[in-house]
Amino acid sequence: LPSCNAVLEAYSQLGYPDRVRLLFDSMPERDMATWTIVLTAYSQLRHLALVEDVFNNMPFHDLFLWTAMLSAYSLSGNLSKCEKLFLSMKNVDFVCVNAMVTAYARNGHLEECKSLFDKTPSSNLVLQNSMLSAFCKAGYINDAKTLFDSMPERDLVSWNSILDVYCENGDLQETKFLFDLMPEKSTVSFNIMLAAYSQGQQVDLARKFFETMPEWDLVSWSTMLAMNTHNGRFSETIKCFGSMALEAVDADLVSFTSVLLGCNHAGDLKTGLLIFLSMGFDYGIENPTKQQYGCVIDLVARAGYLEVAESLILSMPFVAE
RNA sequence: GUUGGCUCUGGUCCAG
């Protein structure tokens, strides 16, 4: 059973919800861990109905499962259900309180977030990191800095969070200063620094910095794609998209959006269509969003193929506006 | 003496 669960969790982390489902259905016995893994897998899909179904059909509930459910409500924007569940819980621990703190922050309720944080007797590192990130999201730079400075210990997440505060605030100098000061760095740290250059309109510096990065993940590439598109450097966007494939980093919905926007701005119908089709055929992205359909329809229509544009509109999986 | 839950980074259309 533990090994089954481990495989189940691996499928979930790799993003294979279908396999999670298949394995789950075929498992002869299941324990609490099994259910929690499945619930978490579904909640990452943002498919709340499915998650609630699992939760309600559970024979037993424990703290882990409740926390996973809190997180599911939080991710899907159901703050009131989240809060209700939290208040109904008899025992809570740090992980669970932290999930609730994050839920408030994620859904724009900084007051409640801060209040729960302050109310929690002995804070810990993760909780403080969540609060840091909450201040960042709300643009409370000074509160973030005060908290960061007062923390008895800091880990990589703390540093990345405070780095992001200055990056989001558009303070390139301070971001760079902190970045150089960091005791250790991860790809996330590099990605934040890259975003700071990009936000500061320092396209050339960003490009240079990108070259020096120890490794690139999907976020690094997406940041570059978006930057090139925003600055009207369409050929760079396409070049980037090609390099990304060469590095075997699979583009996702976010990175495709930047590329399609680039095609749109450049009025490159041929490339836009190729990319749009490749998204489904080669990358298995079956659910283009309105924004992506919008790019392609715009391109097609501007090129004068009004009938094609019309049939595209009719083929969309949602109602046209 | 590790089978499961929480914290950090990317596109933001539409609307206004």
Tab-separated table of N, CA, C and O in Angstrom, chain A residues 114-172:
chain	number	residue	atom	x	y	z
A	114	LYS	N	-3.696	38.907	8.838
A	114	LYS	CA	-2.815	39.450	9.867
A	114	LYS	C	-3.327	39.116	11.257
A	114	LYS	O	-2.554	38.784	12.161
A	115	SER	N	-4.633	39.189	11.400
A	115	SER	CA	-5.228	38.944	12.702
A	115	SER	C	-5.030	37.491	13.150
A	115	SER	O	-4.687	37.218	14.300
A	116	LEU	N	-5.224	36.553	12.220
A	116	LEU	CA	-4.988	35.140	12.558
A	116	LEU	C	-3.511	34.890	12.841
A	116	LEU	O	-3.152	34.159	13.765
A	117	PHE	N	-2.673	35.530	12.061
A	117	PHE	CA	-1.218	35.416	12.250
A	117	PHE	C	-0.814	35.906	13.643
A	117	PHE	O	-0.073	35.237	14.360
A	118	ASP	N	-1.341	37.076	14.027
A	118	ASP	CA	-0.999	37.652	15.328
A	118	ASP	C	-1.540	36.816	16.482
A	118	ASP	O	-0.958	36.760	17.556
A	119	LYS	N	-2.674	36.203	16.225
A	119	LYS	CA	-3.361	35.430	17.258
A	119	LYS	C	-2.675	34.096	17.533
A	119	LYS	O	-2.885	33.482	18.582
A	120	THR	N	-1.884	33.639	16.582
A	120	THR	CA	-1.245	32.338	16.726
A	120	THR	C	-0.066	32.454	17.694
A	120	THR	O	0.874	33.193	17.427
A	121	PRO	N	-0.149	31.729	18.798
A	121	PRO	CA	0.761	31.919	19.928
A	121	PRO	C	2.242	31.940	19.568
A	121	PRO	O	2.864	32.990	19.621
A	122	SER	N	2.823	30.805	19.218
A	122	SER	CA	4.250	30.840	18.894
A	122	SER	C	4.393	30.637	17.404
A	122	SER	O	4.158	29.558	16.894
A	123	SER	N	4.760	31.689	16.749
A	123	SER	CA	4.875	31.641	15.305
A	123	SER	C	6.022	30.716	14.891
A	123	SER	O	6.878	30.396	15.692
A	124	ASN	N	5.997	30.300	13.678
A	124	ASN	CA	7.141	29.532	13.180
A	124	ASN	C	7.576	30.047	11.815
A	124	ASN	O	6.967	30.961	11.255
A	125	LEU	N	8.610	29.468	11.297
A	125	LEU	CA	9.226	29.965	10.064
A	125	LEU	C	8.258	29.997	8.887
A	125	LEU	O	8.140	30.997	8.183
A	126	VAL	N	7.551	28.888	8.679
A	126	VAL	CA	6.654	28.818	7.525
A	126	VAL	C	5.530	29.848	7.635
A	126	VAL	O	5.164	30.510	6.669
A	127	LEU	N	5.014	29.988	8.829
A	127	LEU	CA	3.943	30.955	9.060
A	127	LEU	C	4.425	32.375	8.767
A	127	LEU	O	3.716	33.181	8.156
A	128	GLN	N	5.615	32.663	9.204
A	128	GLN	CA	6.183	33.985	8.934
A	128	GLN	C	6.432	34.189	7.448
A	128	GLN	O	6.205	35.279	6.919
A	129	ASN	N	6.851	33.146	6.796
A	129	ASN	CA	7.044	33.243	5.344
A	129	ASN	C	5.722	33.539	4.640
A	129	ASN	O	5.679	34.332	3.696
A	130	SER	N	4.672	32.900	5.097
A	130	SER	CA	3.358	33.145	4.491
A	130	SER	C	2.932	34.592	4.694
A	130	SER	O	2.369	35.224	3.802
A	131	MET	N	3.195	35.098	5.889
A	131	MET	CA	2.815	36.470	6.202
A	131	MET	C	3.641	37.451	5.361
A	131	MET	O	3.116	38.462	4.883
A	132	LEU	N	4.893	37.133	5.176
A	132	LEU	CA	5.764	37.954	4.316
A	132	LEU	C	5.180	38.058	2.919
A	132	LEU	O	5.060	39.136	2.345
A	133	SER	N	4.819	36.902	2.403
A	133	SER	CA	4.278	36.846	1.052
A	133	SER	C	2.927	37.565	0.958
A	133	SER	O	2.608	38.189	-0.057
A	134	ALA	N	2.179	37.516	2.054
A	134	ALA	CA	0.896	38.224	2.091
A	134	ALA	C	1.116	39.733	2.025
A	134	ALA	O	0.432	40.444	1.291
A	135	PHE	N	2.080	40.222	2.791
A	135	PHE	CA	2.415	41.656	2.750
A	135	PHE	C	2.855	42.048	1.358
A	135	PHE	O	2.510	43.112	0.849
A	136	CYS	N	3.623	41.178	0.743
A	136	CYS	CA	4.114	41.451	-0.606
A	136	CYS	C	2.947	41.609	-1.569
A	136	CYS	O	2.876	42.571	-2.325
A	137	LYS	N	2.024	40.651	-1.509
A	137	LYS	CA	0.883	40.666	-2.421
A	137	LYS	C	0.059	41.928	-2.247
A	137	LYS	O	-0.486	42.480	-3.190
A	138	ALA	N	-0.022	42.400	-1.000
A	138	ALA	CA	-0.834	43.576	-0.721
A	138	ALA	C	-0.053	44.879	-0.932
A	138	ALA	O	-0.609	45.960	-0.801
A	139	GLY	N	1.227	44.756	-1.221
A	139	GLY	CA	2.046	45.929	-1.452
A	139	GLY	C	2.497	46.639	-0.177
A	139	GLY	O	2.863	47.803	-0.221
A	140	TYR	N	2.461	45.934	0.940
A	140	TYR	CA	2.883	46.513	2.218
A	140	TYR	C	4.378	46.285	2.429
A	140	TYR	O	4.800	45.421	3.174
A	141	ILE	N	5.163	47.098	1.759
A	141	ILE	CA	6.604	46.903	1.748
A	141	ILE	C	7.220	47.046	3.133
A	141	ILE	O	8.040	46.239	3.558
A	142	ASN	N	6.796	48.087	3.840
A	142	ASN	CA	7.412	48.341	5.139
A	142	ASN	C	7.091	47.243	6.147
A	142	ASN	O	7.966	46.825	6.907
A	143	ASP	N	5.849	46.780	6.136
A	143	ASP	CA	5.490	45.687	7.041
A	143	ASP	C	6.297	44.433	6.711
A	143	ASP	O	6.737	43.717	7.606
A	144	ALA	N	6.463	44.187	5.404
A	144	ALA	CA	7.242	43.023	4.979
A	144	ALA	C	8.676	43.133	5.487
A	144	ALA	O	9.221	42.179	6.042
A	145	LYS	N	9.243	44.312	5.315
A	145	LYS	CA	10.638	44.501	5.726
A	145	LYS	C	10.794	44.360	7.243
A	145	LYS	O	11.726	43.722	7.717
A	146	THR	N	9.848	44.962	7.972
A	146	THR	CA	9.895	44.871	9.430
A	146	THR	C	9.833	43.418	9.887
A	146	THR	O	10.613	42.983	10.737
A	147	LEU	N	8.912	42.679	9.291
A	147	LEU	CA	8.778	41.273	9.657
A	147	LEU	C	10.048	40.503	9.320
A	147	LEU	O	10.579	39.761	10.146
A	148	PHE	N	10.535	40.719	8.113
A	148	PHE	CA	11.745	40.014	7.671
A	148	PHE	C	12.910	40.283	8.613
A	148	PHE	O	13.629	39.370	9.022
A	149	ASP	N	13.072	41.564	8.976
A	149	ASP	CA	14.188	41.933	9.852
A	149	ASP	C	14.045	41.340	11.249
A	149	ASP	O	15.032	41.125	11.938
A	150	SER	N	12.802	41.094	11.656
A	150	SER	CA	12.578	40.610	13.019
A	150	SER	C	12.607	39.082	13.106
A	150	SER	O	12.532	38.520	14.198
A	151	MET	N	12.689	38.421	11.999
A	151	MET	CA	12.640	36.960	12.032
A	151	MET	C	13.893	36.348	12.642
A	151	MET	O	14.999	36.697	12.233
A	152	PRO	N	13.700	35.451	13.596
A	152	PRO	CA	14.848	34.831	14.259
A	152	PRO	C	15.653	33.941	13.322
A	152	PRO	O	16.860	33.813	13.445
A	153	GLU	N	14.978	33.329	12.369
A	153	GLU	CA	15.712	32.576	11.349
A	153	GLU	C	15.030	32.762	10.004
A	153	GLU	O	13.845	33.042	9.939
A	154	ARG	N	15.807	32.634	8.965
A	154	ARG	CA	15.279	32.811	7.610
A	154	ARG	C	15.782	31.683	6.735
A	154	ARG	O	16.930	31.278	6.854
A	155	ASP	N	14.912	31.210	5.878
A	155	ASP	CA	15.359	30.208	4.920
A	155	ASP	C	15.259	30.773	3.506
A	155	ASP	O	14.965	31.952	3.314
A	156	LEU	N	15.466	29.924	2.545
A	156	LEU	CA	15.451	30.359	1.152
A	156	LEU	C	14.117	30.986	0.773
A	156	LEU	O	14.067	31.980	0.035
A	157	VAL	N	13.030	30.426	1.277
A	157	VAL	CA	11.707	30.972	0.954
A	157	VAL	C	11.562	32.381	1.522
A	157	VAL	O	11.020	33.266	0.862
A	158	SER	N	12.050	32.616	2.730
A	158	SER	CA	12.000	33.957	3.312
A	158	SER	C	12.743	34.947	2.421
A	158	SER	O	12.246	36.036	2.126
A	159	TRP	N	13.918	34.568	2.020
A	159	TRP	CA	14.721	35.456	1.168
A	159	TRP	C	14.041	35.703	-0.175
A	159	TRP	O	13.992	36.832	-0.660
A	160	ASN	N	13.544	34.653	-0.763
A	160	ASN	CA	12.858	34.825	-2.041
A	160	ASN	C	11.638	35.728	-1.890
A	160	ASN	O	11.337	36.537	-2.766
A	161	SER	N	10.959	35.592	-0.777
A	161	SER	CA	9.764	36.412	-0.557
A	161	SER	C	10.112	37.885	-0.431
A	161	SER	O	9.446	38.742	-1.019
A	162	ILE	N	11.147	38.183	0.320
A	162	ILE	CA	11.502	39.600	0.502
A	162	ILE	C	12.093	40.161	-0.800
A	162	ILE	O	11.889	41.326	-1.146
A	163	LEU	N	12.765	39.292	-1.535
A	163	LEU	CA	13.273	39.683	-2.848
A	163	LEU	C	12.108	40.081	-3.747
A	163	LEU	O	12.145	41.092	-4.456
A	164	ASP	N	11.062	39.294	-3.684
A	164	ASP	CA	9.892	39.543	-4.514
A	164	ASP	C	9.189	40.838	-4.112
A	164	ASP	O	8.608	41.526	-4.947
A	165	VAL	N	9.241	41.171	-2.829
A	165	VAL	CA	8.638	42.426	-2.368
A	165	VAL	C	9.237	43.597	-3.138
A	165	VAL	O	8.520	44.445	-3.671
A	166	TYR	N	10.569	43.627	-3.210
A	166	TYR	CA	11.229	44.747	-3.882
A	166	TYR	C	11.080	44.674	-5.393
A	166	TYR	O	10.991	45.700	-6.069
A	167	CYS	N	11.040	43.469	-5.890
A	167	CYS	CA	10.831	43.295	-7.326
A	167	CYS	C	9.452	43.818	-7.723
A	167	CYS	O	9.319	44.612	-8.649
A	168	GLU	N	8.434	43.424	-6.981
A	168	GLU	CA	7.068	43.850	-7.273
A	168	GLU	C	6.922	45.359	-7.118
A	168	GLU	O	6.098	45.994	-7.758
A	169	ASN	N	7.744	45.912	-6.231
A	169	ASN	CA	7.701	47.342	-5.989
A	169	ASN	C	8.476	48.122	-7.057
A	169	ASN	O	8.528	49.349	-7.028
A	170	GLY	N	9.088	47.399	-7.968
A	170	GLY	CA	9.825	48.052	-9.047
A	170	GLY	C	11.161	48.625	-8.615
A	170	GLY	O	11.708	49.496	-9.271
A	171	ASP	N	11.674	48.134	-7.491
A	171	ASP	CA	12.951	48.649	-6.987
A	171	ASP	C	14.088	47.727	-7.425
A	171	ASP	O	14.506	46.830	-6.689
A	172	LEU	N	14.569	47.970	-8.615
A	172	LEU	CA	15.588	47.098	-9.202
A	172	LEU	C	16.877	47.088	-8.377
A	172	LEU	O	17.471	46.040	-8.148
